[in-house]
Short mmCIF file of C-alpha atoms in Angstrom, two decimals:
data_model
loop_
_atom_site.label_atom_id
_atom_site.label_comp_id
_atom_site.label_asym_id
_atom_site.label_seq_id
_atom_site.Cartn_x
_atom_site.Cartn_y
_atom_site.Cartn_z
CA MET A 50 -81.15 286.68 28.73
CA ALA A 51 -82.07 282.98 28.85
CA VAL A 52 -80.73 280.70 26.12
CA LEU A 53 -82.65 278.08 24.11
CA ASP A 54 -81.16 274.66 23.55
CA GLU A 55 -83.14 272.15 21.44
CA SER A 56 -82.06 269.37 23.83
CA MET A 57 -84.06 270.97 26.69
CA GLU A 58 -87.01 269.22 28.31
CA PRO A 59 -90.39 270.74 27.29
CA GLU A 60 -90.98 272.47 30.63
CA ASP A 61 -87.46 273.97 30.69
CA PHE A 62 -87.85 275.10 27.06
CA ASN A 63 -91.19 276.81 27.83
CA ASN A 64 -89.69 278.55 30.87
CA ALA A 65 -86.72 279.79 28.81
CA VAL A 66 -89.08 281.12 26.12
CA SER A 67 -91.10 282.95 28.80
CA GLU A 68 -87.91 284.57 30.15
CA ILE A 69 -86.85 285.70 26.67
CA ILE A 70 -90.28 287.22 25.97
CA LYS A 71 -90.19 288.95 29.36
CA ASP A 72 -86.79 290.46 28.47
CA LEU A 73 -88.10 291.55 25.06
CA ASP A 74 -91.05 293.29 26.73
CA SER A 75 -88.81 295.12 29.22
CA ASN A 76 -87.57 297.66 26.62
CA LYS A 77 -83.98 296.96 27.72
CA ILE A 78 -83.06 295.81 24.22
CA GLU A 79 -82.65 298.23 21.29
CA ALA A 80 -85.29 298.01 18.57
CA ASP A 81 -83.12 296.51 15.80
CA ARG A 82 -81.77 293.70 17.97
CA LYS A 83 -85.26 293.04 19.37
CA THR A 84 -86.58 292.57 15.83
CA ARG A 85 -83.81 290.07 15.02
CA LEU A 86 -84.34 288.15 18.27
CA VAL A 87 -88.13 287.93 17.77
CA SER A 88 -87.53 286.55 14.27
CA ALA A 89 -84.98 284.02 15.55
CA LEU A 90 -87.29 282.99 18.41
CA GLY A 91 -90.17 282.47 15.98
CA SER A 92 -87.92 280.30 13.79
CA LYS A 93 -86.91 278.13 16.72
CA LEU A 94 -90.52 277.78 17.92
CA LYS A 95 -91.51 276.72 14.40
CA ASP A 96 -88.81 274.02 14.32
CA VAL A 97 -89.31 272.68 17.84
CA HIS A 98 -93.13 272.83 17.90
CA GLY A 99 -93.71 271.92 14.26
CA LEU A 100 -95.59 275.16 13.54
CA LYS A 101 -96.64 275.87 9.94
CA LEU A 102 -97.40 279.11 8.08
CA GLU A 103 -99.80 279.18 5.13
CA GLU A 104 -99.59 282.42 3.10
CA LYS A 105 -102.33 283.08 0.54
CA ASP A 106 -104.08 285.78 -1.52
CA GLY A 107 -100.79 287.52 -2.32
CA VAL A 108 -100.07 288.29 1.37
CA LYS A 109 -96.63 287.42 2.79
CA THR A 110 -94.55 288.05 5.89
CA THR A 111 -90.76 288.26 5.77
CA ASP A 112 -89.87 285.97 8.68
CA ASP A 113 -91.24 283.78 11.49
CA SER A 114 -92.10 286.64 13.89
CA ILE A 115 -95.80 285.92 13.27
CA PHE A 116 -95.66 282.88 15.59
CA VAL A 117 -94.45 285.04 18.48
CA ALA A 118 -96.85 287.85 17.50
CA ILE A 119 -99.94 285.68 18.08
CA GLY A 120 -98.53 283.95 21.16
CA LEU A 121 -97.76 280.41 19.92
CA THR A 122 -94.95 279.99 22.45
CA SER A 123 -95.84 276.77 24.30
CA TYR A 124 -95.49 273.04 23.61
CA ASP A 125 -99.30 272.99 23.85
CA ASP A 126 -99.32 274.77 20.46
CA LYS A 127 -97.41 271.97 18.70
CA GLY A 128 -98.42 271.36 15.09
CA THR A 129 -100.55 274.50 14.79
CA THR A 130 -101.04 275.91 11.27
CA VAL A 131 -101.18 279.72 10.97
CA THR A 132 -103.03 281.15 7.95
CA LEU A 133 -102.17 284.66 6.72
CA GLY A 134 -104.25 286.17 3.92
CA LEU A 135 -106.98 288.57 2.82
CA LYS A 136 -110.47 288.50 4.27
CA SER A 137 -111.61 289.84 0.92
CA ASN A 138 -109.82 290.77 -2.31
CA VAL A 139 -108.17 294.17 -2.70
CA ALA A 140 -110.90 296.69 -3.57
CA THR A 141 -110.42 299.88 -5.55
CA SER A 142 -112.51 303.01 -5.11
CA GLY A 143 -113.94 305.54 -7.53
CA ASN A 144 -113.25 308.24 -4.96
CA ALA A 145 -110.37 310.40 -6.25
CA SER A 146 -108.88 310.90 -2.76
CA ARG A 147 -109.49 307.32 -1.60
CA LEU A 148 -107.81 304.79 -3.85
CA GLY A 149 -108.75 301.49 -2.26
CA GLU A 150 -108.61 299.13 0.70
CA PHE A 151 -107.81 295.59 1.78
CA THR A 152 -108.36 293.53 4.94
CA VAL A 153 -105.52 291.35 6.25
CA GLU A 154 -106.25 288.63 8.78
CA VAL A 155 -104.31 285.90 10.53
CA GLU A 156 -106.01 282.78 11.87
CA ALA A 157 -104.79 279.84 13.94
CA GLY A 158 -106.72 277.09 15.68
CA GLY A 159 -110.07 278.62 14.75
CA GLN A 160 -109.15 281.98 16.29
CA THR A 161 -108.62 285.22 14.35
CA TYR A 162 -106.04 287.71 15.67
CA SER A 163 -106.28 291.46 15.10
CA LYS A 164 -103.92 292.77 17.81
CA LEU A 165 -100.40 291.33 17.72
CA LYS A 166 -97.94 291.06 20.63
CA VAL A 167 -95.04 292.30 18.44
CA PRO A 168 -94.98 294.15 15.09
CA VAL A 169 -94.60 292.04 11.94
CA GLU A 170 -93.64 293.03 8.40
CA ILE A 171 -96.41 292.34 5.88
CA THR A 172 -96.30 292.45 2.06
CA VAL A 173 -99.51 292.60 0.01
CA THR A 174 -99.79 292.28 -3.78
CA LEU A 175 -101.95 295.08 -5.22
CA PRO A 176 -103.61 295.54 -8.64
CA ALA A 177 -101.25 297.17 -11.15
CA ASP A 178 -103.58 300.15 -11.77
CA LEU A 179 -103.76 300.86 -8.04
CA VAL A 180 -99.94 300.83 -7.77
CA ALA A 181 -99.67 303.10 -10.81
CA SER A 182 -102.00 305.62 -9.16
CA MET A 183 -100.03 305.50 -5.89
CA ALA A 184 -96.80 306.11 -7.82
CA ASN A 185 -98.19 309.40 -9.21
CA ALA A 186 -95.45 311.92 -8.46
CA SER A 187 -97.92 314.81 -8.16
CA LYS A 188 -99.77 313.27 -5.20
CA THR A 189 -98.95 311.63 -1.89
CA TYR A 190 -100.91 308.71 -0.46
CA THR A 191 -101.14 307.27 3.02
CA LEU A 192 -101.92 303.83 4.43
CA LYS A 193 -104.19 303.81 7.50
CA ILE A 194 -105.79 301.32 9.85
CA GLY A 195 -108.27 302.53 12.45
CA GLY A 196 -107.33 306.12 11.61
CA GLU A 197 -103.64 305.54 12.38
CA GLU A 198 -101.17 306.27 9.57
CA ILE A 199 -98.64 303.50 8.83
CA PRO A 200 -95.36 304.04 6.92
CA PHE A 201 -95.02 301.81 3.85
CA GLU A 202 -92.76 301.03 0.90
CA LEU A 203 -94.17 300.63 -2.61
CA ASP A 204 -92.53 298.18 -5.01
CA GLU A 205 -93.78 299.37 -8.41
CA SER A 206 -92.00 296.64 -10.41
CA ASN A 207 -93.73 293.82 -8.48
CA ASN A 208 -96.98 295.67 -7.58
CA MET A 209 -96.41 295.18 -3.86
CA ILE A 210 -96.84 297.30 -0.73
CA THR A 211 -94.79 296.46 2.40
CA PHE A 212 -95.43 297.78 5.92
CA THR A 213 -94.81 296.90 9.58
CA THR A 214 -97.75 296.75 11.97
CA ASP A 215 -98.95 295.29 15.26
CA THR A 216 -102.60 295.61 14.21
CA LEU A 217 -104.38 293.66 11.48
CA GLY A 218 -107.73 294.42 9.87
CA ARG A 219 -109.02 296.88 7.30
CA PHE A 220 -106.30 299.02 5.68
CA ILE A 221 -107.33 302.08 3.65
CA ILE A 222 -105.21 303.88 1.02
CA THR A 223 -106.11 307.58 0.77
CA GLU A 224 -104.67 310.74 -0.73
CA LYS A 225 -102.72 312.80 1.78
CA THR A 226 -104.00 316.35 1.91
CA GLU A 227 -102.62 319.28 3.84
CA VAL A 228 -105.35 321.83 4.47
CA GLU A 229 -104.31 325.27 5.68
CA PRO A 230 -106.59 326.53 8.51
CA ASP A 231 -108.67 329.70 8.00
CA PRO A 232 -107.28 332.76 9.85
CA GLU A 233 -110.50 332.96 11.88
CA PRO A 234 -112.35 329.69 11.55
CA GLU A 235 -116.08 329.88 12.15
CA PRO A 236 -117.63 327.44 14.62
CA LYS A 237 -119.28 324.49 12.90
CA PRO A 238 -122.02 322.25 14.18
CA ASP A 239 -120.79 319.07 15.85
CA THR A 240 -122.43 316.67 13.45
CA LYS A 241 -121.50 313.04 12.91
CA PRO A 242 -120.39 312.30 9.32
CA ASP A 243 -122.00 309.43 7.46
CA PRO A 244 -119.68 306.46 6.95
CA GLU A 245 -118.30 306.01 3.45
CA PRO A 246 -119.74 303.06 1.53
CA GLU A 247 -117.53 299.97 1.37
CA PRO A 248 -116.02 299.43 -2.12
CA LYS A 249 -116.79 296.09 -3.72
CA PRO A 250 -113.90 293.61 -3.93
CA ASP A 251 -111.99 293.47 -7.21
CA THR A 252 -110.45 290.40 -8.73
CA LYS A 253 -107.54 288.55 -7.16
CA PRO A 254 -104.17 289.66 -8.66
CA GLU A 255 -102.19 287.02 -10.49
CA PRO A 256 -98.67 286.20 -9.20
CA GLU A 257 -95.72 286.90 -11.46
CA PRO A 258 -94.22 283.69 -12.95
CA ASP A 259 -90.86 282.37 -11.81
CA PRO A 260 -88.19 282.17 -14.51
CA LYS A 261 -88.49 278.71 -16.07
CA PRO A 262 -86.71 277.12 -19.03
CA ASP A 263 -89.04 277.33 -22.03
CA THR A 264 -86.96 276.92 -25.18
CA LYS A 265 -84.82 274.19 -26.75
CA PRO A 266 -81.06 274.43 -26.25
CA GLU A 267 -79.31 276.67 -28.75
CA PRO A 268 -75.63 276.85 -29.71
CA GLU A 269 -73.66 278.41 -26.90
CA PRO A 270 -72.81 282.10 -27.36
CA GLU A 271 -69.35 283.36 -26.53
CA LYS A 272 -68.96 283.47 -22.76
CA LYS A 273 -67.30 286.13 -20.66
CA PRO A 274 -65.26 285.36 -17.51
CA ASP A 275 -67.65 284.46 -14.69
CA ARG A 276 -65.47 284.36 -11.62
CA PRO A 277 -67.18 286.52 -8.95
CA SER A 278 -65.23 289.42 -7.52
CA SER A 279 -65.92 291.91 -4.77
CA GLY A 280 -67.51 294.14 -7.39
CA SER A 281 -70.22 296.50 -6.28
CA TYR A 282 -70.52 294.80 -2.91
CA GLY A 283 -67.17 295.60 -1.32
CA THR A 284 -65.07 293.18 0.72
CA VAL A 285 -65.62 291.09 3.85
CA SER A 286 -62.53 290.10 5.75
CA GLY A 287 -61.86 286.59 6.97
CA GLY A 288 -63.62 283.34 6.17
CA SER A 289 -63.09 280.61 3.63
CA GLY A 290 -65.12 279.31 0.73
CA ARG A 291 -63.96 275.71 1.38
CA LYS A 292 -66.54 273.39 2.95
CA THR A 293 -66.05 270.04 4.68
CA PRO A 294 -67.15 266.78 2.98
CA ALA A 295 -70.91 266.54 2.36
CA ASN A 296 -71.26 263.33 4.40
CA ARG A 297 -70.05 264.91 7.63
CA ASN A 298 -72.85 266.29 9.80
CA ALA A 299 -71.76 268.13 12.93
CA SER A 300 -73.00 266.71 16.21
CA GLY A 301 -74.40 269.19 18.73
CA SER A 302 -77.30 271.56 19.30
CA TRP A 303 -78.42 275.08 18.38
CA VAL A 304 -78.33 277.79 21.04
CA LEU A 305 -80.01 281.22 20.92
CA ASP A 306 -78.68 284.09 23.01
CA ALA A 307 -78.96 287.88 22.93
CA ARG A 308 -76.62 288.16 19.91
CA GLY A 309 -78.13 285.42 17.77
CA TRP A 310 -77.79 281.70 16.95
CA TRP A 311 -74.66 279.61 17.48
CA PHE A 312 -73.95 275.88 17.38
CA LYS A 313 -72.65 274.03 20.41
CA TYR A 314 -70.64 270.89 19.60
CA THR A 315 -71.43 267.75 21.60
CA THR A 316 -67.74 267.58 22.48
CA GLY A 317 -67.66 271.24 23.54
CA GLY A 318 -66.74 274.39 21.65
CA TYR A 319 -68.36 275.89 18.57
CA PRO A 320 -67.61 276.59 14.87
CA ALA A 321 -66.19 280.03 14.04
CA ASN A 322 -65.15 281.59 10.72
CA LYS A 323 -66.10 278.38 8.88
CA TRP A 324 -68.77 276.34 7.10
CA GLU A 325 -70.53 273.60 9.04
CA MET A 326 -73.11 271.03 7.94
CA VAL A 327 -75.98 270.47 10.39
CA LYS A 328 -78.75 268.00 9.53
CA ASN A 329 -77.65 267.95 5.87
CA LYS A 330 -77.77 271.75 5.48
CA TRP A 331 -74.80 274.13 5.19
CA TYR A 332 -74.40 277.10 7.55
CA TYR A 333 -71.64 279.68 7.89
CA PHE A 334 -70.45 281.02 11.25
CA ASN A 335 -68.59 284.34 11.64
CA ALA A 336 -65.44 285.00 13.63
CA ASP A 337 -67.47 285.25 16.87
CA GLY A 338 -69.17 281.91 16.20
CA TYR A 339 -72.61 283.27 15.25
CA MET A 340 -74.62 282.04 12.27
CA VAL A 341 -74.78 284.59 9.43
CA THR A 342 -77.72 285.21 7.07
CA GLY A 343 -78.39 286.99 3.78
CA TRP A 344 -75.72 287.75 1.15
CA GLN A 345 -72.18 286.99 2.27
CA LEU A 346 -68.81 287.31 0.49
CA ILE A 347 -66.82 284.31 1.71
CA GLY A 348 -63.37 283.76 0.26
CA ASN A 349 -63.68 284.99 -3.33
CA ALA A 350 -67.30 283.94 -3.90
CA TRP A 351 -70.76 285.26 -3.09
CA TYR A 352 -73.21 283.04 -1.21
CA HIS A 353 -76.75 283.55 0.04
CA LEU A 354 -77.79 282.17 3.43
CA ASP A 355 -81.51 282.03 4.19
CA ASP A 356 -82.57 285.34 5.77
CA VAL A 357 -84.18 283.58 8.76
CA ASN A 358 -82.94 279.98 9.06
CA GLY A 359 -79.40 280.64 7.81
CA ASP A 360 -79.07 277.54 5.59
CA MET A 361 -77.23 277.93 2.29
CA THR A 362 -79.31 278.75 -0.81
CA THR A 363 -78.90 276.81 -4.08
CA GLY A 364 -80.66 277.10 -7.45
CA TRP A 365 -82.77 280.08 -8.49
CA TYR A 366 -83.31 282.74 -5.82
CA GLN A 367 -85.35 285.97 -6.05
CA ASP A 368 -84.12 288.64 -3.65
CA SER A 369 -87.04 290.19 -1.75
CA THR A 370 -85.36 293.60 -1.50
CA ASP A 371 -84.25 294.25 -5.09
CA GLY A 372 -86.76 291.90 -6.80
CA LYS A 373 -84.01 290.39 -9.00
CA TRP A 374 -83.34 286.72 -9.79
CA TYR A 375 -79.95 285.12 -9.04
CA TYR A 376 -78.58 281.63 -9.60
CA LEU A 377 -76.46 279.78 -7.05
CA ASP A 378 -74.89 276.47 -8.06
CA ALA A 379 -74.90 273.20 -6.08
CA ASN A 380 -71.99 274.52 -3.98
CA GLY A 381 -73.94 277.69 -3.19
CA THR A 382 -71.71 279.94 -5.33
CA MET A 383 -73.48 282.84 -7.07
CA LYS A 384 -72.97 282.60 -10.84
CA THR A 385 -72.40 285.43 -13.33
CA GLY A 386 -72.18 285.75 -17.12
CA TRP A 387 -73.76 283.20 -19.49
CA GLN A 388 -75.01 280.06 -17.74
CA LEU A 389 -76.53 276.90 -19.28
CA ILE A 390 -79.23 275.77 -16.83
CA LYS A 391 -81.50 272.83 -17.67
CA GLY A 392 -81.03 273.28 -21.40
CA ASN A 393 -81.46 277.06 -21.54
CA TYR A 394 -79.00 279.95 -21.53
CA TYR A 395 -79.41 282.80 -19.04
CA TYR A 396 -77.29 285.92 -18.66
CA LEU A 397 -76.40 287.04 -15.11
CA SER A 398 -74.88 290.49 -14.74
CA GLN A 399 -71.10 290.81 -14.59
CA ASP A 400 -71.21 294.59 -14.11
CA THR A 401 -69.29 295.69 -11.00
CA THR A 402 -69.07 299.42 -11.78
CA ALA A 403 -71.97 300.60 -9.59
CA SER A 404 -72.43 300.20 -5.86
CA THR A 405 -75.81 298.56 -5.24
CA TYR A 406 -75.35 296.92 -1.82
CA ALA A 407 -73.68 298.19 1.37
CA PHE A 408 -72.50 296.19 4.38
CA ASP A 409 -74.35 296.86 7.66
CA ALA A 410 -71.93 296.11 10.50
CA THR A 411 -74.74 296.00 13.06
CA THR A 412 -76.82 293.30 11.35
CA GLN A 413 -73.78 291.71 9.61
CA LYS A 414 -75.77 291.79 6.35
CA TRP A 415 -75.44 293.36 2.91
CA VAL A 416 -78.32 295.83 2.43
CA TYR A 417 -79.75 296.90 -0.94
CA SER A 418 -79.10 300.59 -1.62
CA LYS A 419 -82.25 300.97 -3.75
CA THR A 420 -80.43 302.52 -6.68
CA LYS A 421 -81.37 302.20 -10.33
CA ALA A 422 -78.09 300.43 -11.07
CA ARG A 423 -78.12 296.72 -11.92
CA PRO A 424 -76.92 294.45 -9.06
CA TYR A 425 -73.96 292.16 -9.72
CA GLY A 426 -75.15 288.63 -10.54
CA SER A 427 -78.78 289.60 -11.30
CA MET A 428 -80.54 288.00 -14.27
CA TYR A 429 -81.28 289.97 -17.45
CA VAL A 430 -85.01 289.97 -18.35
CA ASN A 431 -86.78 291.14 -21.55
CA GLU A 432 -83.69 292.97 -22.83
CA VAL A 433 -80.48 292.70 -24.82
CA THR A 434 -77.34 291.47 -23.07
CA PRO A 435 -74.05 293.42 -23.25
CA ASP A 436 -72.81 291.06 -26.00
CA GLY A 437 -75.91 291.59 -28.15
CA TYR A 438 -78.21 288.64 -27.40
CA THR A 439 -81.94 288.97 -26.58
CA VAL A 440 -83.49 287.27 -23.53
CA ASN A 441 -87.23 286.90 -22.87
CA ALA A 442 -89.46 287.53 -19.82
CA GLY A 443 -88.15 284.33 -18.21
CA GLY A 444 -84.53 285.37 -18.78
CA VAL A 445 -84.02 282.70 -21.52
CA TRP A 446 -81.87 283.51 -24.58
CA VAL A 447 -83.97 283.52 -27.76
CA LYS A 448 -83.10 284.31 -31.39
#
């Protein structure tokens, strides 16, 4: 497979992109690795070509695959803004077997795309009553577009539906029925059914607020030890939590190959099993020299590296898989226990008794196990902490 180097001339870069896409289309690459490579390619195209993504109406996509999906792969596409949203608001239906519908569209340069070159993962925020109906244990619902059924995941706590598709347009949520055929079915006239009337759009759902400080500082409650441990996540061998001085940016260029992204030093060689600062952002490279993403246990501390770009996360972070809030300090270290942040106290779970994440050796990421247990480091919300203090909807300690 061709490699991408940001120092390439435009024509050479375009040719390398064309070769990569040709390899991706050849079906010689397994599905999981193809998904990761498409995401990485989209990220590089965004950086080199200055592409922008505008997400609106409660519609999101998890990575930069959308740029590849609509074919923005040339220098001629530089500076293009891609808009992803709803053509109309989510509509609910009075039909008992047909709950509702929504229409997703993506537009760039005045053109609307309905058929995508590669599948992309889409998340849509739904009205709470619609989600509650879909979560009814006594019934099963399906998501369809153009008559084709699409697998989906429903996030009841955040009122979101997530699915992967290579077709955009009108999605319909209906009750799944299994009708047993008659032993001797009688012939029926071949009549054309009347189309169902289109439901009217409902109101736009409101986004959930981020946790923000909202009370005056109070006397500090008794703290518990907050040094992270392997806890419910397990252990990753190798690596070090020590980073080089913040004023030292590595000189070199990013390279994408079939296994992922790595950094080529100007003087030759590459970083491996270490932190490296590139253009004032921290990245971590594994023992093979490839950039890692997602949650990583490095040394004795947990860090989060952006799921697509790989740069180190600091400050508040909401995990898209478990829906929980975490806090990572200026050094990127995930905090636990009581933390005083901008004048307010927050409690971040110190519980390591339950296993909530498992390490995937193929993707080199920690994957949420979707259990009911509380993840290590996650913020308490609207509840009482283990030491008896109450926190509000924003996670702030209140009397």
